[in-house]
mmCIF file of C-alpha atoms and ligand atoms in Angstrom:
data_model
loop_
_atom_site.group_PDB
_atom_site.id
_atom_site.type_symbol
_atom_site.label_atom_id
_atom_site.label_comp_id
_atom_site.label_asym_id
_atom_site.label_seq_id
_atom_site.Cartn_x
_atom_site.Cartn_y
_atom_site.Cartn_z
ATOM 1 C CA UNK I 155 48.753 184.154 157.194
ATOM 2 C CA UNK I 156 49.174 182.071 154.130
ATOM 3 C CA UNK I 157 46.213 179.790 153.576
ATOM 4 C CA UNK I 158 47.120 176.195 152.897
ATOM 5 C CA UNK I 159 44.478 176.241 150.130
ATOM 6 C CA UNK I 160 46.365 178.752 147.989
ATOM 7 C CA UNK I 161 49.888 177.594 148.744
ATOM 8 C CA UNK I 162 52.303 178.219 145.860
ATOM 9 C CA UNK I 163 54.664 175.400 145.105
ATOM 10 C CA UNK I 164 57.937 175.621 143.212
ATOM 11 C CA UNK I 165 60.027 172.922 141.562
ATOM 12 C CA UNK I 166 63.455 172.570 143.241
ATOM 13 C CA UNK I 167 66.357 170.261 142.683
ATOM 14 C CA UNK I 168 68.917 169.067 145.199
ATOM 15 C CA UNK I 169 71.469 166.298 144.663
ATOM 16 C CA UNK I 170 69.952 163.975 142.081
ATOM 17 C CA UNK I 171 66.267 164.624 142.821
ATOM 18 C CA UNK I 172 63.661 167.195 141.806
ATOM 19 C CA UNK I 173 60.767 167.992 144.061
ATOM 20 C CA UNK I 174 57.982 170.456 144.774
ATOM 21 C CA UNK I 175 57.878 172.474 147.948
ATOM 22 C CA UNK I 176 56.649 175.892 149.103
ATOM 23 C CA UNK I 177 57.825 178.715 146.841
ATOM 24 C CA UNK I 178 60.205 180.410 149.271
ATOM 25 C CA UNK I 179 60.531 183.569 147.112
ATOM 26 C CA UNK I 180 56.779 183.990 147.177
ATOM 27 C CA UNK I 181 56.779 183.431 150.927
ATOM 28 C CA UNK I 182 59.414 186.167 151.338
ATOM 29 C CA UNK I 183 57.342 188.548 149.180
ATOM 30 C CA UNK I 184 54.487 187.953 151.631
ATOM 31 C CA UNK I 185 56.857 188.952 154.451
ATOM 32 C CA UNK I 186 56.932 185.438 155.913
ATOM 33 C CA UNK I 187 60.007 183.558 157.146
ATOM 34 C CA UNK I 188 60.901 180.173 155.620
ATOM 35 C CA UNK I 189 59.915 178.574 158.950
ATOM 36 C CA UNK I 190 56.299 179.500 158.116
ATOM 37 C CA UNK I 191 56.284 177.498 154.882
ATOM 38 C CA UNK I 192 53.185 175.283 154.676
ATOM 39 C CA UNK I 193 55.455 172.568 153.282
ATOM 40 C CA UNK I 194 58.857 173.028 154.899
ATOM 41 C CA UNK I 195 62.103 173.157 152.915
ATOM 42 C CA UNK I 196 65.373 174.742 153.985
ATOM 43 C CA UNK I 197 67.944 174.790 151.149
ATOM 44 C CA UNK I 198 70.640 175.725 153.723
ATOM 45 C CA UNK I 199 70.343 172.207 155.127
ATOM 46 C CA UNK I 200 71.694 170.650 151.913
ATOM 47 C CA UNK I 201 75.013 169.854 153.631
ATOM 48 C CA UNK I 202 73.098 168.176 156.467
ATOM 49 C CA UNK I 203 71.408 165.940 153.871
ATOM 50 C CA UNK I 204 74.662 165.435 151.868
ATOM 51 C CA UNK I 205 76.356 164.083 155.003
ATOM 52 C CA UNK I 206 73.332 161.864 155.724
ATOM 53 C CA UNK I 207 73.366 160.341 152.235
ATOM 54 C CA UNK I 208 77.185 159.953 152.270
ATOM 55 C CA UNK I 209 77.073 158.127 155.604
ATOM 56 C CA UNK I 210 74.033 156.011 154.689
ATOM 57 C CA UNK I 211 75.507 154.676 151.454
ATOM 58 C CA UNK I 212 79.078 154.282 152.768
ATOM 59 C CA UNK I 213 77.935 152.184 155.726
ATOM 60 C CA UNK I 214 75.778 150.036 153.408
ATOM 61 C CA UNK I 215 72.580 150.599 155.358
ATOM 62 C CA UNK I 216 69.477 149.378 153.539
ATOM 63 C CA UNK I 217 66.305 150.712 155.100
ATOM 64 C CA UNK I 218 65.588 154.253 156.268
ATOM 65 C CA UNK I 219 62.879 156.424 157.814
ATOM 66 C CA UNK I 220 62.421 160.185 157.906
ATOM 67 C CA UNK I 221 59.403 160.517 160.170
ATOM 68 C CA UNK I 222 59.440 164.337 159.938
ATOM 69 C CA UNK I 223 59.924 164.426 156.207
ATOM 70 C CA UNK I 224 58.366 167.814 155.220
ATOM 71 C CA UNK I 225 58.810 168.017 151.390
ATOM 72 C CA UNK I 226 60.386 164.546 151.463
ATOM 73 C CA UNK I 227 63.697 165.765 150.025
ATOM 74 C CA UNK I 228 65.819 163.708 152.457
ATOM 75 C CA UNK I 229 63.767 160.552 151.909
ATOM 76 C CA UNK I 230 63.887 161.045 148.128
ATOM 77 C CA UNK I 231 67.652 161.459 148.222
ATOM 78 C CA UNK I 232 68.112 158.408 150.481
ATOM 79 C CA UNK I 233 66.172 156.375 147.909
ATOM 80 C CA UNK I 234 67.696 157.880 144.752
ATOM 81 C CA UNK I 235 71.297 158.574 145.835
ATOM 82 C CA UNK I 236 71.782 156.461 148.961
ATOM 83 C CA UNK I 237 70.578 153.282 147.222
ATOM 84 C CA UNK I 238 68.158 152.565 150.054
ATOM 85 C CA UNK I 239 66.026 149.502 149.456
ATOM 86 C CA UNK I 240 63.053 150.890 151.337
ATOM 87 C CA UNK I 241 62.335 154.334 152.804
ATOM 88 C CA UNK I 242 59.474 155.492 155.004
ATOM 89 C CA UNK I 243 58.573 159.188 154.701
ATOM 90 C CA UNK I 244 56.121 160.501 157.275
ATOM 91 C CA UNK I 245 54.907 163.936 158.379
ATOM 92 C CA UNK I 246 52.161 164.913 160.823
ATOM 93 C CA UNK I 247 51.121 167.557 158.316
ATOM 94 C CA UNK I 248 48.954 165.793 155.727
ATOM 95 C CA UNK I 249 49.465 168.483 153.074
ATOM 96 C CA UNK I 250 53.213 167.780 153.322
ATOM 97 C CA UNK I 251 52.554 164.041 153.061
ATOM 98 C CA UNK I 252 50.428 164.697 149.949
ATOM 99 C CA UNK I 253 53.249 166.739 148.353
ATOM 100 C CA UNK I 254 55.747 163.952 149.222
ATOM 101 C CA UNK I 255 53.536 161.507 147.282
ATOM 102 C CA UNK I 256 53.658 163.817 144.251
ATOM 103 C CA UNK I 257 57.451 164.100 144.630
ATOM 104 C CA UNK I 258 57.907 160.336 144.854
ATOM 105 C CA UNK I 259 55.992 159.906 141.588
ATOM 106 C CA UNK I 260 57.891 162.799 139.956
ATOM 107 C CA UNK I 261 61.195 160.985 140.589
ATOM 108 C CA UNK I 262 59.847 157.622 139.441
ATOM 109 C CA UNK I 263 60.748 156.002 142.768
ATOM 110 C CA UNK I 264 58.930 152.892 143.911
ATOM 111 C CA UNK I 265 60.743 152.250 147.170
ATOM 112 C CA UNK I 266 59.258 155.047 149.329
ATOM 113 C CA UNK I 267 56.180 154.605 151.518
ATOM 114 C CA UNK I 268 54.439 157.825 152.517
ATOM 115 C CA UNK I 269 52.393 158.346 155.645
ATOM 116 C CA UNK I 270 50.676 161.138 157.591
ATOM 117 C CA UNK I 271 50.857 160.609 161.347
ATOM 118 C CA UNK I 272 52.608 161.720 164.505
ATOM 119 C CA UNK I 273 56.306 160.748 164.332
ATOM 120 C CA UNK I 274 56.290 159.217 167.827
ATOM 121 C CA UNK I 275 53.253 157.069 167.031
ATOM 122 C CA UNK I 276 54.953 155.869 163.855
ATOM 123 C CA UNK I 277 58.248 155.112 165.606
ATOM 124 C CA UNK I 278 56.460 153.276 168.449
ATOM 125 C CA UNK I 279 54.459 151.285 165.881
ATOM 126 C CA UNK I 280 57.663 150.356 164.034
ATOM 127 C CA UNK I 281 59.337 149.016 167.172
ATOM 128 C CA UNK I 282 56.132 147.349 168.444
ATOM 129 C CA UNK I 283 55.654 145.523 165.136
ATOM 130 C CA UNK I 284 59.354 144.706 164.777
ATOM 131 C CA UNK I 285 59.739 146.844 161.631
ATOM 132 C CA UNK I 286 62.878 148.625 162.798
ATOM 133 C CA UNK I 287 65.062 150.362 160.225
ATOM 134 C CA UNK I 288 68.788 150.550 159.539
ATOM 135 C CA UNK I 289 68.715 154.343 159.584
ATOM 136 C CA UNK I 290 66.317 156.813 161.191
ATOM 137 C CA UNK I 291 66.521 160.572 160.947
ATOM 138 C CA UNK I 292 65.338 162.854 163.756
ATOM 139 C CA UNK I 293 65.022 166.362 162.374
ATOM 140 C CA UNK I 294 62.420 168.348 164.330
ATOM 141 C CA UNK I 295 61.812 172.062 164.710
ATOM 142 C CA UNK I 296 63.901 172.794 167.826
ATOM 143 C CA UNK I 297 64.817 170.118 170.340
ATOM 144 C CA UNK I 298 64.918 166.381 169.561
ATOM 145 C CA UNK I 299 64.437 165.604 173.278
ATOM 146 C CA UNK I 300 60.641 164.998 173.216
ATOM 147 C CA UNK I 301 60.954 162.438 170.392
ATOM 148 C CA UNK I 302 64.000 160.504 171.452
ATOM 149 C CA UNK I 303 62.448 157.631 173.461
ATOM 150 C CA UNK I 304 60.375 156.488 170.487
ATOM 151 C CA UNK I 305 62.995 157.072 167.801
ATOM 152 C CA UNK I 306 65.811 155.190 169.572
ATOM 153 C CA UNK I 307 63.653 152.070 169.817
ATOM 154 C CA UNK I 308 62.803 152.124 166.100
ATOM 155 C CA UNK I 309 66.444 151.495 164.990
ATOM 156 C CA UNK I 310 67.761 147.977 164.286
ATOM 157 C CA UNK I 311 70.770 146.651 166.221
ATOM 158 C CA UNK I 312 73.783 147.852 164.260
ATOM 159 C CA UNK I 313 71.717 150.661 162.747
ATOM 160 C CA UNK I 314 72.237 154.412 162.933
ATOM 161 C CA UNK I 315 70.218 157.367 164.183
ATOM 162 C CA UNK I 316 71.032 160.865 162.896
ATOM 163 C CA UNK I 317 69.885 163.637 165.237
ATOM 164 C CA UNK I 318 69.670 167.351 164.447
ATOM 165 C CA UNK I 319 69.088 169.902 167.208
ATOM 166 C CA UNK I 320 68.264 173.488 166.230
ATOM 167 C CA UNK I 321 67.614 174.610 169.820
ATOM 168 C CA UNK I 322 71.182 175.860 170.066
ATOM 169 C CA UNK I 323 70.508 178.726 172.551
ATOM 170 C CA UNK I 324 69.771 176.305 175.440
ATOM 171 C CA UNK I 325 72.374 173.766 174.295
ATOM 172 C CA UNK I 326 75.019 176.497 174.041
ATOM 173 C CA UNK I 327 74.236 177.581 177.607
ATOM 174 C CA UNK I 328 72.410 180.821 176.814
ATOM 175 C CA UNK I 329 69.314 179.475 178.612
ATOM 176 C CA UNK I 330 70.709 177.363 181.469
ATOM 177 C CA UNK I 331 67.241 176.539 182.871
ATOM 178 C CA UNK I 332 66.090 175.082 179.581
ATOM 179 C CA UNK I 333 69.385 173.244 179.137
ATOM 180 C CA UNK I 334 68.735 171.500 182.454
ATOM 181 C CA UNK I 335 65.000 170.991 181.837
ATOM 182 C CA UNK I 336 65.445 169.401 178.391
ATOM 183 C CA UNK I 337 68.856 167.741 178.667
ATOM 184 C CA UNK I 338 69.569 167.322 182.403
ATOM 185 C CA UNK I 339 72.839 169.267 182.075
ATOM 186 C CA UNK I 340 74.004 172.214 184.189
ATOM 187 C CA UNK I 341 75.822 174.773 182.085
ATOM 188 C CA UNK I 342 76.229 178.363 181.021
ATOM 189 C CA UNK I 343 77.777 180.083 178.032
ATOM 190 C CA UNK I 344 81.499 179.354 177.755
ATOM 191 C CA UNK I 345 84.062 180.268 175.068
ATOM 192 C CA UNK I 346 83.806 176.617 173.936
ATOM 193 C CA UNK I 347 79.995 176.677 174.023
ATOM 194 C CA UNK I 348 79.433 174.994 170.647
ATOM 195 C CA UNK I 349 81.296 171.811 171.503
ATOM 196 C CA UNK I 350 79.830 171.956 175.009
ATOM 197 C CA UNK I 351 76.357 171.913 173.376
ATOM 198 C CA UNK I 352 77.262 168.881 171.254
ATOM 199 C CA UNK I 353 78.560 167.101 174.383
ATOM 200 C CA UNK I 354 75.383 167.960 176.319
ATOM 201 C CA UNK I 355 73.245 166.548 173.491
ATOM 202 C CA UNK I 356 75.332 163.359 173.302
ATOM 203 C CA UNK I 357 75.120 162.895 177.086
ATOM 204 C CA UNK I 358 71.338 163.171 176.896
ATOM 205 C CA UNK I 359 71.035 160.693 174.005
ATOM 206 C CA UNK I 360 73.351 158.114 175.625
ATOM 207 C CA UNK I 361 71.477 158.445 178.965
ATOM 208 C CA UNK I 362 68.072 158.169 177.300
ATOM 209 C CA UNK I 363 69.154 155.061 175.377
ATOM 210 C CA UNK I 364 70.520 153.539 178.603
ATOM 211 C CA UNK I 365 66.993 153.621 180.095
ATOM 212 C CA UNK I 366 66.038 150.976 177.504
ATOM 213 C CA UNK I 367 69.315 149.015 177.834
ATOM 214 C CA UNK I 368 70.277 150.444 174.459
ATOM 215 C CA UNK I 369 73.809 151.503 173.598
ATOM 216 C CA UNK I 370 73.998 154.723 171.576
ATOM 217 C CA UNK I 371 77.595 155.534 170.552
ATOM 218 C CA UNK I 372 78.383 158.849 168.852
ATOM 219 C CA UNK I 373 80.132 158.209 165.529
ATOM 220 C CA UNK I 374 80.062 161.609 163.802
ATOM 221 C CA UNK I 375 79.339 165.077 165.211
ATOM 222 C CA UNK I 376 79.451 168.591 163.860
ATOM 223 C CA UNK I 377 77.858 172.007 164.133
ATOM 224 C CA UNK I 378 76.895 174.478 161.417
ATOM 225 C CA UNK I 379 74.953 177.729 161.294
ATOM 226 C CA UNK I 380 71.893 177.243 163.506
ATOM 227 C CA UNK I 381 72.198 173.557 164.349
ATOM 228 C CA UNK I 382 74.306 170.737 165.778
ATOM 229 C CA UNK I 383 74.140 167.181 164.555
ATOM 230 C CA UNK I 384 75.345 163.800 165.813
ATOM 231 C CA UNK I 385 74.974 160.313 164.332
ATOM 232 C CA UNK I 386 74.892 157.376 166.766
ATOM 233 C CA UNK I 387 75.387 153.667 166.144
ATOM 234 C CA UNK I 388 72.803 151.603 168.035
ATOM 235 C CA UNK I 389 73.205 148.336 169.888
ATOM 236 C CA UNK I 390 71.553 146.546 172.789
ATOM 237 C CA UNK I 391 73.027 145.451 176.136
ATOM 238 C CA UNK I 392 72.651 146.483 179.780
ATOM 239 C CA UNK I 393 76.306 145.964 180.661
ATOM 240 C CA UNK I 394 77.669 147.659 177.536
ATOM 241 C CA UNK I 395 75.345 150.578 178.187
ATOM 242 C CA UNK I 396 76.576 150.919 181.812
ATOM 243 C CA UNK I 397 80.212 150.690 180.710
ATOM 244 C CA UNK I 398 79.736 153.331 178.011
ATOM 245 C CA UNK I 399 78.372 155.744 180.615
ATOM 246 C CA UNK I 400 81.084 154.932 183.167
ATOM 247 C CA UNK I 401 83.860 155.490 180.641
ATOM 248 C CA UNK I 402 82.582 158.612 178.928
ATOM 249 C CA UNK I 403 80.555 160.756 181.287
ATOM 250 C CA UNK I 404 82.175 163.541 183.251
ATOM 251 C CA UNK I 405 82.260 167.174 184.238
ATOM 252 C CA UNK I 406 83.957 170.325 183.020
ATOM 253 C CA UNK I 407 85.685 172.473 185.589
ATOM 254 C CA UNK I 408 85.853 176.010 184.273
ATOM 255 C CA UNK I 409 88.635 177.944 185.905
ATOM 256 C CA UNK I 410 87.784 181.344 184.425
ATOM 257 C CA UNK I 411 90.719 181.254 182.031
ATOM 258 C CA UNK I 412 91.431 177.559 181.655
ATOM 259 C CA UNK I 413 89.317 174.405 181.897
ATOM 260 C CA UNK I 414 89.710 170.815 183.063
ATOM 261 C CA UNK I 415 87.784 167.688 182.062
ATOM 262 C CA UNK I 416 86.941 165.428 185.017
ATOM 263 C CA UNK I 417 85.916 161.798 184.443
ATOM 264 C CA UNK I 418 83.159 160.120 186.455
ATOM 265 C CA UNK I 419 79.422 160.396 186.972
ATOM 266 C CA UNK I 420 79.592 161.605 190.580
ATOM 267 C CA UNK I 421 79.751 165.295 191.261
ATOM 268 C CA UNK I 422 83.349 166.112 192.247
ATOM 269 C CA UNK I 423 83.768 168.321 195.303
ATOM 270 C CA UNK I 424 84.907 171.729 194.158
ATOM 271 C CA UNK I 425 84.271 175.013 195.833
ATOM 272 C CA UNK I 426 85.769 177.928 193.982
ATOM 273 C CA UNK I 427 85.437 177.077 190.324
ATOM 274 C CA UNK I 428 82.457 176.551 188.067
ATOM 275 C CA UNK I 429 81.638 172.917 187.599
ATOM 276 C CA UNK I 430 79.255 172.053 184.770
ATOM 277 C CA UNK I 431 77.785 168.882 183.376
ATOM 278 C CA UNK I 432 77.347 166.025 183.372
ATOM 279 C CA UNK I 433 78.389 165.837 179.726
ATOM 280 C CA UNK I 434 79.898 163.338 177.300
ATOM 281 C CA UNK I 435 83.702 163.622 177.636
ATOM 282 C CA UNK I 436 84.602 160.782 175.218
ATOM 283 C CA UNK I 437 85.161 161.105 171.474
ATOM 284 C CA UNK I 438 82.345 162.884 169.662
ATOM 285 C CA UNK I 439 83.340 161.329 166.315
ATOM 286 C CA UNK I 440 84.858 157.947 165.494
ATOM 287 C CA UNK I 441 87.861 158.479 163.195
ATOM 288 C CA UNK I 442 87.668 154.996 161.692
ATOM 289 C CA UNK I 443 84.011 155.408 160.745
ATOM 290 C CA UNK I 444 84.533 158.984 159.525
ATOM 291 C CA UNK I 445 87.330 157.719 157.230
ATOM 292 C CA UNK I 446 84.975 155.128 155.723
ATOM 293 C CA UNK I 447 82.461 157.773 154.630
ATOM 294 C CA UNK I 448 82.675 158.630 150.935
ATOM 295 C CA UNK I 449 81.479 162.244 150.636
ATOM 296 C CA UNK I 450 79.027 163.022 147.844
ATOM 297 C CA UNK I 451 79.819 166.746 147.636
ATOM 298 C CA UNK I 452 82.844 169.050 148.047
ATOM 299 C CA UNK I 453 81.281 170.693 151.094
ATOM 300 C CA UNK I 454 80.698 167.303 152.749
ATOM 301 C CA UNK I 455 84.269 166.330 151.884
ATOM 302 C CA UNK I 456 85.730 169.497 153.505
ATOM 303 C CA UNK I 457 83.684 168.969 156.644
ATOM 304 C CA UNK I 458 84.647 165.291 156.941
ATOM 305 C CA UNK I 459 88.334 166.151 156.538
ATOM 306 C CA UNK I 460 88.090 168.698 159.373
ATOM 307 C CA UNK I 461 86.203 166.237 161.597
ATOM 308 C CA UNK I 462 88.875 163.562 161.072
ATOM 309 C CA UNK I 463 91.724 165.908 162.061
ATOM 310 C CA UNK I 464 89.880 167.261 165.120
ATOM 311 C CA UNK I 465 88.760 163.827 166.271
ATOM 312 C CA UNK I 466 92.328 163.040 167.373
ATOM 313 C CA UNK I 467 92.348 166.019 169.727
ATOM 314 C CA UNK I 468 91.245 166.525 173.330
ATOM 315 C CA UNK I 469 87.763 167.813 174.235
ATOM 316 C CA UNK I 470 86.916 171.523 173.836
ATOM 317 C CA UNK I 471 89.063 174.390 172.576
ATOM 318 C CA UNK I 472 90.477 177.844 173.232
ATOM 319 C CA UNK I 473 89.490 180.932 171.255
ATOM 320 C CA UNK I 474 92.577 182.749 169.997
ATOM 321 C CA UNK I 475 91.155 186.286 169.904
ATOM 322 C CA UNK I 476 89.710 185.918 173.450
ATOM 323 C CA UNK I 477 93.139 185.011 174.747
ATOM 324 C CA UNK I 478 94.827 187.820 172.818
ATOM 325 C CA UNK I 479 92.324 190.403 173.995
ATOM 326 C CA UNK I 480 92.912 189.443 177.637
ATOM 327 C CA UNK I 481 96.680 189.632 176.967
ATOM 328 C CA UNK I 482 96.140 192.987 175.208
ATOM 329 C CA UNK I 483 98.198 191.774 172.290
ATOM 330 C CA UNK I 484 97.479 191.570 168.573
ATOM 331 C CA UNK I 485 96.044 188.328 167.203
ATOM 332 C CA UNK I 486 98.709 186.256 165.400
ATOM 333 C CA UNK I 487 97.863 184.009 162.452
ATOM 334 C CA UNK I 488 96.109 180.917 163.775
ATOM 335 C CA UNK I 489 98.132 178.606 161.548
ATOM 336 C CA UNK I 490 101.359 179.990 163.057
ATOM 337 C CA UNK I 491 100.130 179.291 166.589
ATOM 338 C CA UNK I 492 99.105 175.770 165.575
ATOM 339 C CA UNK I 493 102.431 174.961 163.914
ATOM 340 C CA UNK I 494 104.366 176.318 166.924
ATOM 341 C CA UNK I 495 102.281 174.137 169.260
ATOM 342 C CA UNK I 496 103.014 171.112 167.069
ATOM 343 C CA UNK I 497 106.736 171.923 166.978
ATOM 344 C CA UNK I 498 106.692 171.883 170.761
ATOM 345 C CA UNK I 499 105.107 168.406 170.713
ATOM 346 C CA UNK I 500 101.531 169.309 171.580
ATOM 347 C CA UNK I 501 98.443 168.169 169.740
ATOM 348 C CA UNK I 502 97.023 171.179 167.894
ATOM 349 C CA UNK I 503 94.294 171.653 165.303
ATOM 350 C CA UNK I 504 91.596 174.085 164.331
ATOM 351 C CA UNK I 505 87.975 173.281 165.096
ATOM 352 C CA UNK I 506 85.309 173.566 162.406
ATOM 353 C CA UNK I 507 83.051 175.077 165.092
ATOM 354 C CA UNK I 508 84.923 178.386 165.477
ATOM 355 C CA UNK I 509 87.062 180.303 162.964
ATOM 356 C CA UNK I 510 89.618 181.144 165.679
ATOM 357 C CA UNK I 511 89.219 178.031 167.829
ATOM 358 C CA UNK I 512 92.283 175.923 168.739
ATOM 359 C CA UNK I 513 92.083 172.366 170.038
ATOM 360 C CA UNK I 514 95.181 171.496 171.997
ATOM 361 C CA UNK I 515 96.456 169.638 175.019
ATOM 362 C CA UNK I 516 98.628 172.640 175.896
ATOM 363 C CA UNK I 517 97.433 174.717 178.848
ATOM 364 C CA UNK I 518 96.255 178.279 178.558
ATOM 365 C CA UNK I 519 99.551 179.397 180.144
ATOM 366 C CA UNK I 520 101.556 177.498 177.492
ATOM 367 C CA UNK I 521 99.437 179.073 174.787
ATOM 368 C CA UNK I 522 99.968 182.573 176.160
ATOM 369 C CA UNK I 523 103.732 182.031 176.210
ATOM 370 C CA UNK I 524 103.688 180.919 172.575
ATOM 371 C CA UNK I 525 101.527 183.861 171.502
ATOM 372 C CA UNK I 526 103.821 186.287 173.318
ATOM 373 C CA UNK I 527 106.842 185.025 171.393
ATOM 374 C CA UNK I 528 105.229 185.048 167.920
HETATM 375 C C1 SAM U 146 62.608 170.618 160.204
HETATM 376 S S1 SAM U 146 61.312 169.934 159.300
HETATM 377 C C2 SAM U 146 61.969 168.464 158.643
HETATM 378 C C3 SAM U 146 62.793 168.664 157.405
HETATM 379 C C4 SAM U 146 63.129 167.421 156.633
HETATM 380 N N1 SAM U 146 63.562 166.337 157.456
HETATM 381 C C5 SAM U 146 64.169 167.770 155.577
HETATM 382 O O1 SAM U 146 65.292 167.212 155.566
HETATM 383 O O2 SAM U 146 63.873 168.634 154.731
HETATM 384 C C6 SAM U 146 60.230 169.342 160.537
HETATM 385 C C7 SAM U 146 58.968 168.669 159.998
HETATM 386 O O3 SAM U 146 58.398 167.950 161.091
HETATM 387 C C8 SAM U 146 56.997 167.975 160.966
HETATM 388 N N2 SAM U 146 56.468 167.674 162.305
HETATM 389 C C9 SAM U 146 56.366 168.508 163.389
HETATM 390 N N3 SAM U 146 55.894 167.806 164.442
HETATM 391 C C10 SAM U 146 55.721 166.538 164.031
HETATM 392 C C11 SAM U 146 55.267 165.348 164.659
HETATM 393 N N4 SAM U 146 54.920 165.353 165.946
HETATM 394 N N5 SAM U 146 55.206 164.212 163.937
HETATM 395 C C12 SAM U 146 55.585 164.194 162.610
HETATM 396 N N6 SAM U 146 56.009 165.294 161.967
HETATM 397 C C13 SAM U 146 56.078 166.442 162.664
HETATM 398 C C14 SAM U 146 56.686 169.356 160.441
HETATM 399 O O4 SAM U 146 55.415 169.351 159.773
HETATM 400 C C15 SAM U 146 57.878 169.589 159.487
HETATM 401 O O5 SAM U 146 57.507 169.214 158.183
#
């Protein structure tokens, strides 16, 4: 085990800030994974932070909190690149909080407050004292579920919460018991498991917010590597919260080969097919908001472009090579299948979630006929 007393720090830079965090090369030499870093930093989450900063500055939010701030890199970037007026950076690990203080000074920033406490206590204190923020980030190890009640209440009306979930095995239906225990969703692993996981997470967030008469609307969703992420706009209102649920909650009927989306909170009566949910069946991203976001990096720009195209499509997707393998035929070029679908008047796009995923309102049978003729 690495003692916190002889932790080696390294100077990193990301976006427009420089900061100290655990020397990850040294950690690797010791045979330890990056998750064991005394002060946590994952360079692979740069895109996650790029999107956060892009959204924060484009929507002209002013105040922000990262209550699980680790090295403080996200808070530093919100202050330096997102033009935040005031940022709160908190971590329950006081060594991390100490390093954040050093990093704040290193970047000459005077608009970041640093604190060492439990994130839920901090969020509850913020809402109790009326110090809600325009943007809050929920970025835990694993599931955001245990933190959600407190975090949702700490956002101003009209503000945004950005939620990362790295517990993708339960969300993607690999651990159905945990999916139900944490998110209240029945599911299993499907070909469209990544979007199913995003829809399960959104359902849980919208339902949790509804318990406080809060309205959490998903405005931007995506998945990458080991995580899924959704941003929600926050408002208050019992009626609006009920309506949001009524209009956007439903079930997925999995027919072995094809699937159907069924609207409504009540469990439909079905005998032979697999019925899973409840999940969010509405839009997972809001095209108009996504178009307003000015990306701060090429990677963020590529992702936003893909999200905007996909957002016009129906829920879920087919996987081209799965279909071809069941048809015992060779896999055609995905762009040819998509253009043929469009020629025939269907909606068709790729999904950023799967290299061979196709979003379309065509049925599986239609797709098979097209593939056969290509
Ligand atoms: C995934 S990291 C956050 C990374 C950071 N947001 C970033 O963008 O680099 C999770 C952090 O949460 C902290 N943490 C874990 N449980 C916590 C709790 N109950 N309250 C506050 N911080 C907590 C850990 O010490 C760790 O630094």
